[in-house]
mmCIF file of C-alpha atoms in Angstrom:
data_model
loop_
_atom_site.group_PDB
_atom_site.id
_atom_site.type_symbol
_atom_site.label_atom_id
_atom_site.label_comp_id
_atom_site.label_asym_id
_atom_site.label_seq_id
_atom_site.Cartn_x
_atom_site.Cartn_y
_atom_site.Cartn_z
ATOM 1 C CA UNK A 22 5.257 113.383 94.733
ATOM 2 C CA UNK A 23 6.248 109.890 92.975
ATOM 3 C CA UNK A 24 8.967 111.048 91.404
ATOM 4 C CA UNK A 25 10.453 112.765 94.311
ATOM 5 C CA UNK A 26 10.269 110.179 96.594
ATOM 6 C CA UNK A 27 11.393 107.746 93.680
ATOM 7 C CA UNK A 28 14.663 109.876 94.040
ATOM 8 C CA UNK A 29 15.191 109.964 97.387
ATOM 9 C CA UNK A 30 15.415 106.333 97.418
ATOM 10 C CA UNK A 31 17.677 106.596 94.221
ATOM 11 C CA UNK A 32 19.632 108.744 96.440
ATOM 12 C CA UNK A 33 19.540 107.205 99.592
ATOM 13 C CA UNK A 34 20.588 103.872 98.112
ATOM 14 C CA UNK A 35 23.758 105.332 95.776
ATOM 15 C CA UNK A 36 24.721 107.338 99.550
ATOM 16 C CA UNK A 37 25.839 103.760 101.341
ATOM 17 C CA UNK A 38 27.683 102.769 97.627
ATOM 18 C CA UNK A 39 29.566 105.649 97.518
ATOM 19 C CA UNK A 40 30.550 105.824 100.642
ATOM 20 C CA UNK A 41 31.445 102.668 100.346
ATOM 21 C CA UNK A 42 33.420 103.575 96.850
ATOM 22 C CA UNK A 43 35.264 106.420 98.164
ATOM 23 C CA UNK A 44 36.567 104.954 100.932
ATOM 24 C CA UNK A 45 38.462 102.412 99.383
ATOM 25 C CA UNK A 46 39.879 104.462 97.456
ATOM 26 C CA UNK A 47 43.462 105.698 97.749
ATOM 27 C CA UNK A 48 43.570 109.496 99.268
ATOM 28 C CA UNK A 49 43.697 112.016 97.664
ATOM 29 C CA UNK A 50 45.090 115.372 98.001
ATOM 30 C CA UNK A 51 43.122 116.001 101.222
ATOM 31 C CA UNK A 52 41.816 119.679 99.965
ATOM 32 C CA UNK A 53 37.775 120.414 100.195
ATOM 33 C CA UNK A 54 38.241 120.566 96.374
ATOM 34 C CA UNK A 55 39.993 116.913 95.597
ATOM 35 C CA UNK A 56 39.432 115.862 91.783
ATOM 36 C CA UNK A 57 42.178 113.436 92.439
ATOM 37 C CA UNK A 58 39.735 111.852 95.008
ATOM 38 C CA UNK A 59 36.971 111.681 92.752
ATOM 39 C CA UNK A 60 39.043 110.228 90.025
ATOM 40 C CA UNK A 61 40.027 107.395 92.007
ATOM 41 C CA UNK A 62 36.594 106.640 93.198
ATOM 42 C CA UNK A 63 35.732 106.620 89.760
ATOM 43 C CA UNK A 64 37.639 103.305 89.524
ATOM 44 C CA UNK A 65 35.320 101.940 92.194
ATOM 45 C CA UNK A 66 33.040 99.549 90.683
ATOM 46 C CA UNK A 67 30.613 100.598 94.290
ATOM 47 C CA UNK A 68 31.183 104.225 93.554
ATOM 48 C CA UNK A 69 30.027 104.162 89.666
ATOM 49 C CA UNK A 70 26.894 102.285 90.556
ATOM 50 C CA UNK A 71 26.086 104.747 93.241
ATOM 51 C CA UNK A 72 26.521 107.049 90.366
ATOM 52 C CA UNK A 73 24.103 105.620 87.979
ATOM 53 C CA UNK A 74 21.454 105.067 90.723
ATOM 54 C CA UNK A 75 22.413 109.016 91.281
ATOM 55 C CA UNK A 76 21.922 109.904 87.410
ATOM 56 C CA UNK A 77 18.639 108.119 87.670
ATOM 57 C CA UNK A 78 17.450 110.059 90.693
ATOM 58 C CA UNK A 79 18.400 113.194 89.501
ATOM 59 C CA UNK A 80 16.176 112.283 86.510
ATOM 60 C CA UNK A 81 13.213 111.710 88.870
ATOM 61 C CA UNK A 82 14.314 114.960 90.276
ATOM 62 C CA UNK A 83 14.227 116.990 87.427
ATOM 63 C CA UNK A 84 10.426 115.811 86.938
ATOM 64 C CA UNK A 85 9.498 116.317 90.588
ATOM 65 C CA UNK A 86 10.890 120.150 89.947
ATOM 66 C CA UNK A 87 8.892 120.347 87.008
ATOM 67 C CA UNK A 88 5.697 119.740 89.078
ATOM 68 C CA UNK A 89 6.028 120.212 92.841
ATOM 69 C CA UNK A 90 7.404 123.340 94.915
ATOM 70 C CA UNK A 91 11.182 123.248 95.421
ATOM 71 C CA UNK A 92 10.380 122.965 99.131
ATOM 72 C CA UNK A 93 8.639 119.712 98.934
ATOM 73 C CA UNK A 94 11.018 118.264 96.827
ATOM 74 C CA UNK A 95 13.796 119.581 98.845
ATOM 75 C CA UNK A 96 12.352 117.769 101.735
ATOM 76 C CA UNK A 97 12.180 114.274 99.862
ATOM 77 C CA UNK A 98 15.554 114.198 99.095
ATOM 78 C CA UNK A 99 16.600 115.159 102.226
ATOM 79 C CA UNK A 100 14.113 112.434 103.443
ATOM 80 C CA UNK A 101 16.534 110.242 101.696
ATOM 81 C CA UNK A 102 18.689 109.684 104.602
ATOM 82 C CA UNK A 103 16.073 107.464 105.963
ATOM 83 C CA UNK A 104 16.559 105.237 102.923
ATOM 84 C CA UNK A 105 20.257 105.447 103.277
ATOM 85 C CA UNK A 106 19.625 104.011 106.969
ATOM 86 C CA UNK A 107 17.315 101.082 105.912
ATOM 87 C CA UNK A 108 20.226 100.307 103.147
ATOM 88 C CA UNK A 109 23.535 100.711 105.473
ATOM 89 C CA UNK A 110 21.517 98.179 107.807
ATOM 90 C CA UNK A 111 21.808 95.283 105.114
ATOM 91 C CA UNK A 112 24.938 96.606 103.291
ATOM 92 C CA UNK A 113 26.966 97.892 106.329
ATOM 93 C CA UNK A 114 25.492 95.704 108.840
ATOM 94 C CA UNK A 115 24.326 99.003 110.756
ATOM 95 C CA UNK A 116 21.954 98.442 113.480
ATOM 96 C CA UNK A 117 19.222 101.729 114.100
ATOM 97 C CA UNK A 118 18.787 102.272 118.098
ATOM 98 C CA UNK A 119 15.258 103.454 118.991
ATOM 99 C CA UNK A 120 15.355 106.771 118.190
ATOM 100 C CA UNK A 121 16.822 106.371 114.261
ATOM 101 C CA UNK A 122 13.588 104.001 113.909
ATOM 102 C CA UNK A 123 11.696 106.806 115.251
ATOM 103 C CA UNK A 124 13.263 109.315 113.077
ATOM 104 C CA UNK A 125 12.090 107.257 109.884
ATOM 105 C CA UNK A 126 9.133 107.366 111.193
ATOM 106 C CA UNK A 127 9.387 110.852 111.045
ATOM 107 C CA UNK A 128 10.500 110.915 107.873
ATOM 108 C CA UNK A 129 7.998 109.248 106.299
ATOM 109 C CA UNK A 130 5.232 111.303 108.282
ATOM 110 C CA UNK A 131 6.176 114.551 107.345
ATOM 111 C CA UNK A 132 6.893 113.686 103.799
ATOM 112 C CA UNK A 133 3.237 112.337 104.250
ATOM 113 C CA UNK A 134 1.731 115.774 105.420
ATOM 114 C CA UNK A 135 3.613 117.734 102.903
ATOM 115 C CA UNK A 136 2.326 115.380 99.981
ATOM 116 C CA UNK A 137 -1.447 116.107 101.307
ATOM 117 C CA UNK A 138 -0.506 120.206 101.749
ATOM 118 C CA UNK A 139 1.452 120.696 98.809
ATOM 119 C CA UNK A 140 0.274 122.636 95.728
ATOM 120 C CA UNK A 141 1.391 122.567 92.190
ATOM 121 C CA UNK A 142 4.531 124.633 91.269
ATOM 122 C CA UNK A 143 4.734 128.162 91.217
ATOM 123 C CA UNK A 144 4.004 130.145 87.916
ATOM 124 C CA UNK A 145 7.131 132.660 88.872
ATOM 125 C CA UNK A 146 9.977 132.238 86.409
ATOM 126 C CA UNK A 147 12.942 134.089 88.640
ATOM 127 C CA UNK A 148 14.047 137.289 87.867
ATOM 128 C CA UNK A 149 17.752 138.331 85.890
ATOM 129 C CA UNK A 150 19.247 139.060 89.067
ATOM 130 C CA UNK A 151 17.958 135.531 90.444
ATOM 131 C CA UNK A 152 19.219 133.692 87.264
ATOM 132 C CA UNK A 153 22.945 135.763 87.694
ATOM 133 C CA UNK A 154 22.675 135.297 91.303
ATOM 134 C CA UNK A 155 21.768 131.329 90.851
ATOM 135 C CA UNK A 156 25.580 130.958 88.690
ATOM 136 C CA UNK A 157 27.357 133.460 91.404
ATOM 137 C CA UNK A 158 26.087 130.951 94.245
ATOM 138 C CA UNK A 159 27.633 127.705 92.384
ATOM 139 C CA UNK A 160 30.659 129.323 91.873
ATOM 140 C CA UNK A 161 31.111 130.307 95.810
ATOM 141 C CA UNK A 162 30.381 126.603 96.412
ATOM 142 C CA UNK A 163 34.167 125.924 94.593
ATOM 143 C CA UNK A 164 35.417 128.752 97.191
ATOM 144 C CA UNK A 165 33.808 126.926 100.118
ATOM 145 C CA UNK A 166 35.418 123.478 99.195
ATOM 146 C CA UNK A 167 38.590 125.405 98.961
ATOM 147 C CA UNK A 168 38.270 127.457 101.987
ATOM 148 C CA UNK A 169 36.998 123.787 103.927
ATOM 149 C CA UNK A 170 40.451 122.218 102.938
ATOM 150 C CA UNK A 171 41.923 124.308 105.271
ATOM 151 C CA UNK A 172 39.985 123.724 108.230
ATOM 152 C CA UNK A 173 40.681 121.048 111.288
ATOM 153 C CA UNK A 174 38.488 118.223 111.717
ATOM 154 C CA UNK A 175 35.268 119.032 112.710
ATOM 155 C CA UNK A 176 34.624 122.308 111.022
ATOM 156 C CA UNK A 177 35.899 120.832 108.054
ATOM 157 C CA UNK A 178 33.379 118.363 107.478
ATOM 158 C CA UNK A 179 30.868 121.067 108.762
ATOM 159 C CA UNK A 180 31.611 123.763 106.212
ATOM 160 C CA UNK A 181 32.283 120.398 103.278
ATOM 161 C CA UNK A 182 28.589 119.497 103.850
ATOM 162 C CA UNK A 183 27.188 122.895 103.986
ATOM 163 C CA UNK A 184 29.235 123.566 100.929
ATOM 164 C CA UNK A 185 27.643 120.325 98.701
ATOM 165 C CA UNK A 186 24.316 121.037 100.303
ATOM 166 C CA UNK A 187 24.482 124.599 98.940
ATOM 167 C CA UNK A 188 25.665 123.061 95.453
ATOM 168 C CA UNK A 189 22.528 120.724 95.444
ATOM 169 C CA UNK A 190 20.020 123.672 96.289
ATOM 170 C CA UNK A 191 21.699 125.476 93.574
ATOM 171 C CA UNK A 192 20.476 122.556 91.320
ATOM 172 C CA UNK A 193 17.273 122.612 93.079
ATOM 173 C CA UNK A 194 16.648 125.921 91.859
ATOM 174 C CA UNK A 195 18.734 126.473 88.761
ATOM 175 C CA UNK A 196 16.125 123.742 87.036
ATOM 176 C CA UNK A 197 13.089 125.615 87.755
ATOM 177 C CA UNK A 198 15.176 128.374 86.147
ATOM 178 C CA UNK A 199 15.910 126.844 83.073
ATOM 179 C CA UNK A 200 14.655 127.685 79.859
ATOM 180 C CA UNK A 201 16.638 127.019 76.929
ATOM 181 C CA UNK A 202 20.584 125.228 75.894
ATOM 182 C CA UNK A 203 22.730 128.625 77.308
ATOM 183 C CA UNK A 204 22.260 130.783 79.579
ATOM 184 C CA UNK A 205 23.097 131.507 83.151
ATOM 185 C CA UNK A 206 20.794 128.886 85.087
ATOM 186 C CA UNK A 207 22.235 125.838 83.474
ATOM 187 C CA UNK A 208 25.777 126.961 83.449
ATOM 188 C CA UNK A 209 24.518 127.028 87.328
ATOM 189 C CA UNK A 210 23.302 123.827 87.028
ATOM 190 C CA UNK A 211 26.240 122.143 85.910
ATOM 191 C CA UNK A 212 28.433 123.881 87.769
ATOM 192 C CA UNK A 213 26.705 123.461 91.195
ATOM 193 C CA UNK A 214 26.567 119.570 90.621
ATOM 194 C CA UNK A 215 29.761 118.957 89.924
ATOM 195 C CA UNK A 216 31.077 121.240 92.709
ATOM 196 C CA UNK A 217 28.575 119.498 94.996
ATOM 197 C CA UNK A 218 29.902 115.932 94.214
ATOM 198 C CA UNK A 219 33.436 117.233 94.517
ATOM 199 C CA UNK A 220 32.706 118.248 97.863
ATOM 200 C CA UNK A 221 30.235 115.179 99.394
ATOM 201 C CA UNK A 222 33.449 112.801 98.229
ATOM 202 C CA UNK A 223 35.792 114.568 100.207
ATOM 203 C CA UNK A 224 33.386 114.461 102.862
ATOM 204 C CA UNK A 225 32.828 111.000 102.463
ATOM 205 C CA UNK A 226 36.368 109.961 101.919
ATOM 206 C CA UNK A 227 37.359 111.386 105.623
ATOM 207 C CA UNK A 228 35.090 108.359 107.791
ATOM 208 C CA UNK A 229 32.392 109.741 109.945
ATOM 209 C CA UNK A 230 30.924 112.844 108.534
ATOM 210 C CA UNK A 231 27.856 113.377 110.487
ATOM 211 C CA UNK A 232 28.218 116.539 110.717
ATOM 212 C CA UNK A 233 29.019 117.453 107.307
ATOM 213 C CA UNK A 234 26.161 115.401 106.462
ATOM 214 C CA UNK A 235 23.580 117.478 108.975
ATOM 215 C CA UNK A 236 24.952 120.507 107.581
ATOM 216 C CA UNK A 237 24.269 119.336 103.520
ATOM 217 C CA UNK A 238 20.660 118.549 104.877
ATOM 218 C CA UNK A 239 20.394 121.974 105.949
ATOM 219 C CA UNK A 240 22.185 123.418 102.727
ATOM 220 C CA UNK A 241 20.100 121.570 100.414
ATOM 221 C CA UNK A 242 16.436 122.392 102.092
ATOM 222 C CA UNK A 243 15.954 125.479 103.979
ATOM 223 C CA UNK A 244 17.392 128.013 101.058
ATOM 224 C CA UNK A 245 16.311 126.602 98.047
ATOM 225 C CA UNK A 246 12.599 126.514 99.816
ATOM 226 C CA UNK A 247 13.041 130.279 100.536
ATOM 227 C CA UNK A 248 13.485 130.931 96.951
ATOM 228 C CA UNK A 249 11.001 128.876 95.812
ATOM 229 C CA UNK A 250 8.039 130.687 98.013
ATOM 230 C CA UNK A 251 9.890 134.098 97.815
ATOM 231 C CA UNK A 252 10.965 134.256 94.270
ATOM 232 C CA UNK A 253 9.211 131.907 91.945
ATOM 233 C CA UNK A 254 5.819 131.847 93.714
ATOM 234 C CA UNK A 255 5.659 127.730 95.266
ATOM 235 C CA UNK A 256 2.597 128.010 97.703
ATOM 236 C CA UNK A 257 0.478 125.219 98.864
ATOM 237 C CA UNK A 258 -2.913 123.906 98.726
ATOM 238 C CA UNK A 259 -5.329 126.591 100.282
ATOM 239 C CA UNK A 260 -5.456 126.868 103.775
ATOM 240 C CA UNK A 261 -2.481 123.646 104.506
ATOM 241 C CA UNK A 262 -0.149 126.115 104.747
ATOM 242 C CA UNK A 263 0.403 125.118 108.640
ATOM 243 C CA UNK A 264 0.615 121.399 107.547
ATOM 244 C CA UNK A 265 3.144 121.811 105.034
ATOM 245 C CA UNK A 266 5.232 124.082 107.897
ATOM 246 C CA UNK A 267 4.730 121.393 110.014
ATOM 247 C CA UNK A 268 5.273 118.344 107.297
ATOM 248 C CA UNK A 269 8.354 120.167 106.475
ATOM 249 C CA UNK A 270 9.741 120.482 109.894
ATOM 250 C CA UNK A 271 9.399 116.897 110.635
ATOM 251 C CA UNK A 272 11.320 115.361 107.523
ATOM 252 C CA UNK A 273 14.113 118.181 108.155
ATOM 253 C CA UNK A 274 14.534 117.083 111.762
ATOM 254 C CA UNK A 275 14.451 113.624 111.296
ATOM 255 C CA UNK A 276 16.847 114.125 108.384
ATOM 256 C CA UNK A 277 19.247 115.841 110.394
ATOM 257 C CA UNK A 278 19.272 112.806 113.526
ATOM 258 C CA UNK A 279 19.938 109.937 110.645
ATOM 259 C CA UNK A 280 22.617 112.576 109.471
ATOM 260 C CA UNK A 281 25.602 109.497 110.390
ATOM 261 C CA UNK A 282 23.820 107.525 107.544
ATOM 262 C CA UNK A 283 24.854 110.508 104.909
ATOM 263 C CA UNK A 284 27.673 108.846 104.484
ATOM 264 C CA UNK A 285 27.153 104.951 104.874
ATOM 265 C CA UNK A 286 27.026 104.944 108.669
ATOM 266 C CA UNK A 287 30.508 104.252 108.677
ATOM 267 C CA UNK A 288 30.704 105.183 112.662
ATOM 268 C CA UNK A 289 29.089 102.323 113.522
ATOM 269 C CA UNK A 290 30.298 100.240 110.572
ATOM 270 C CA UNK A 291 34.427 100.965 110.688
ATOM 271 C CA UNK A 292 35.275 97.231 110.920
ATOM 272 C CA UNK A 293 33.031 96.671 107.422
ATOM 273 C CA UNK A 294 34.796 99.258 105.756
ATOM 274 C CA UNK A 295 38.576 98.875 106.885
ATOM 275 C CA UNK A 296 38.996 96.021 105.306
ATOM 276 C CA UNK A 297 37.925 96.991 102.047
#
């Protein structure tokens, strides 16, 4: 559970630089899909650190998914929204109300009850339709972007975030899948992270995404947890089944009301971030 939670704050920490990084960035093309975006964030000196913390998380990550059921992991990261509040607040000059201190308190107790439910790994190594089905799923994420260009304002950032949380479960699960230097699950891999970024920095770039953020949250936990207890055989310690529910619930739902720090917390920051 070390390594997971050392990611989340990885994570939660490169959120509020990115943001940060994309947004002073020129605009790009304004579709779902914008590599013209991403290349100009790229010359943010903001956005490449967020990058690096985000290379070393995904390093912890890789461990964590290596030794803990996708759905506990899943829930850490997602948990790292309540990181990326506790940073905005000295980088962004955010200030939490009652009830985002009382989500983080959430946070951190249902990441607690899922550390004292959850079991090791499961021993299920995914099937050949999974591992096929794993690279068809990162590819749709490319046609969501797309389609999510096209949208008005609200649904756009809705169907953006579902869209990158759908290319981070796809990671979630593609590493579990993994087993040698080809094959379908790291194609997968690769190709669900980079659609994933593509995606979160045109929902960034666009100023208050809490929705898109909510729905990544959603993207990036509830599926990939499916397939880990359906398909590849994650269970928990015997008997904590109910706390782990329960554990998992909580760090989901207090995920989803920091979901305005997903991207910096830029709504309540604006005058920080025009003037960069």
């Amino acid at each position: 559970m070390v390594a997971a939670l050392g990611a989340a704050v990885c994570f939660g920490v490169a959120s509020v630089l990115q943001a940060m990084g994309a947004r002073a960035a020129e605009p790009g093309s304004g579709s779902g899909v914008d590599t013209r975006l991403l290349a100009r964030a790229l010359a943010q000196r903001t956005y490449v650190a967020g990058l690096a913390l985000d290379g070393l998380g995904f390093a912890m990550e890789l461990a964590a998914l290596r030794a803990l059921p996708i759905y506990a992991v899943g829930a850490a990261l997602a948990a790292s929204l309540a990181v990326t509040a506790l940073a905005a607040t000295r980088l962004l000059h955010v200030t939490l109300d009652r009830v985002e201190r009382s989500a983080v308190g959430l946070v951190c107790g249902g990441l607690a009850l899922l550390g004292l439910a959850s079991g090791s790994e499961g021993d299920g190594h995914g099937s050949t339709a999974l591992r096929w089905g794993t690279l068809a799923a990162a590819g749709a994420v490319l046609l969501v972007g797309a389609a999510a260009g096209r949208l008005p304002g609200r649904s756009r950032a809705a169907v953006l975030g579902l869209g990158a949380g759908l290319g981070f479960g796809v990671v979630e699960v593609a590493v579990r899948l993994v087993d040698g230097v080809t094959g379908p699950p790291l194609y997968a891999l690769l190709l669900g992270g980079g659609a994933a970024f593509l995606l979160l920095t045109s929902a960034l770039s666009q100023g208050s995404v809490t929705t898109a953020t909510a729905g990544m949250v959603v993207g990036e936990t509830i599926g990939p947890a499916l397939v880990g207890v359906l398909a590849l055989d994650d269970r928990t310690r015997p008997g904590w089944a109910p706390v782990a529910v329960i554990g998992f619930a909580l760090a989901v739902v207090g995920a989803l009301v920091l979901a305005r720090f997903g991207e910096g917390g830029a709504t309540a920051a604006s005058p920080a971030t025009s003037g960069m």
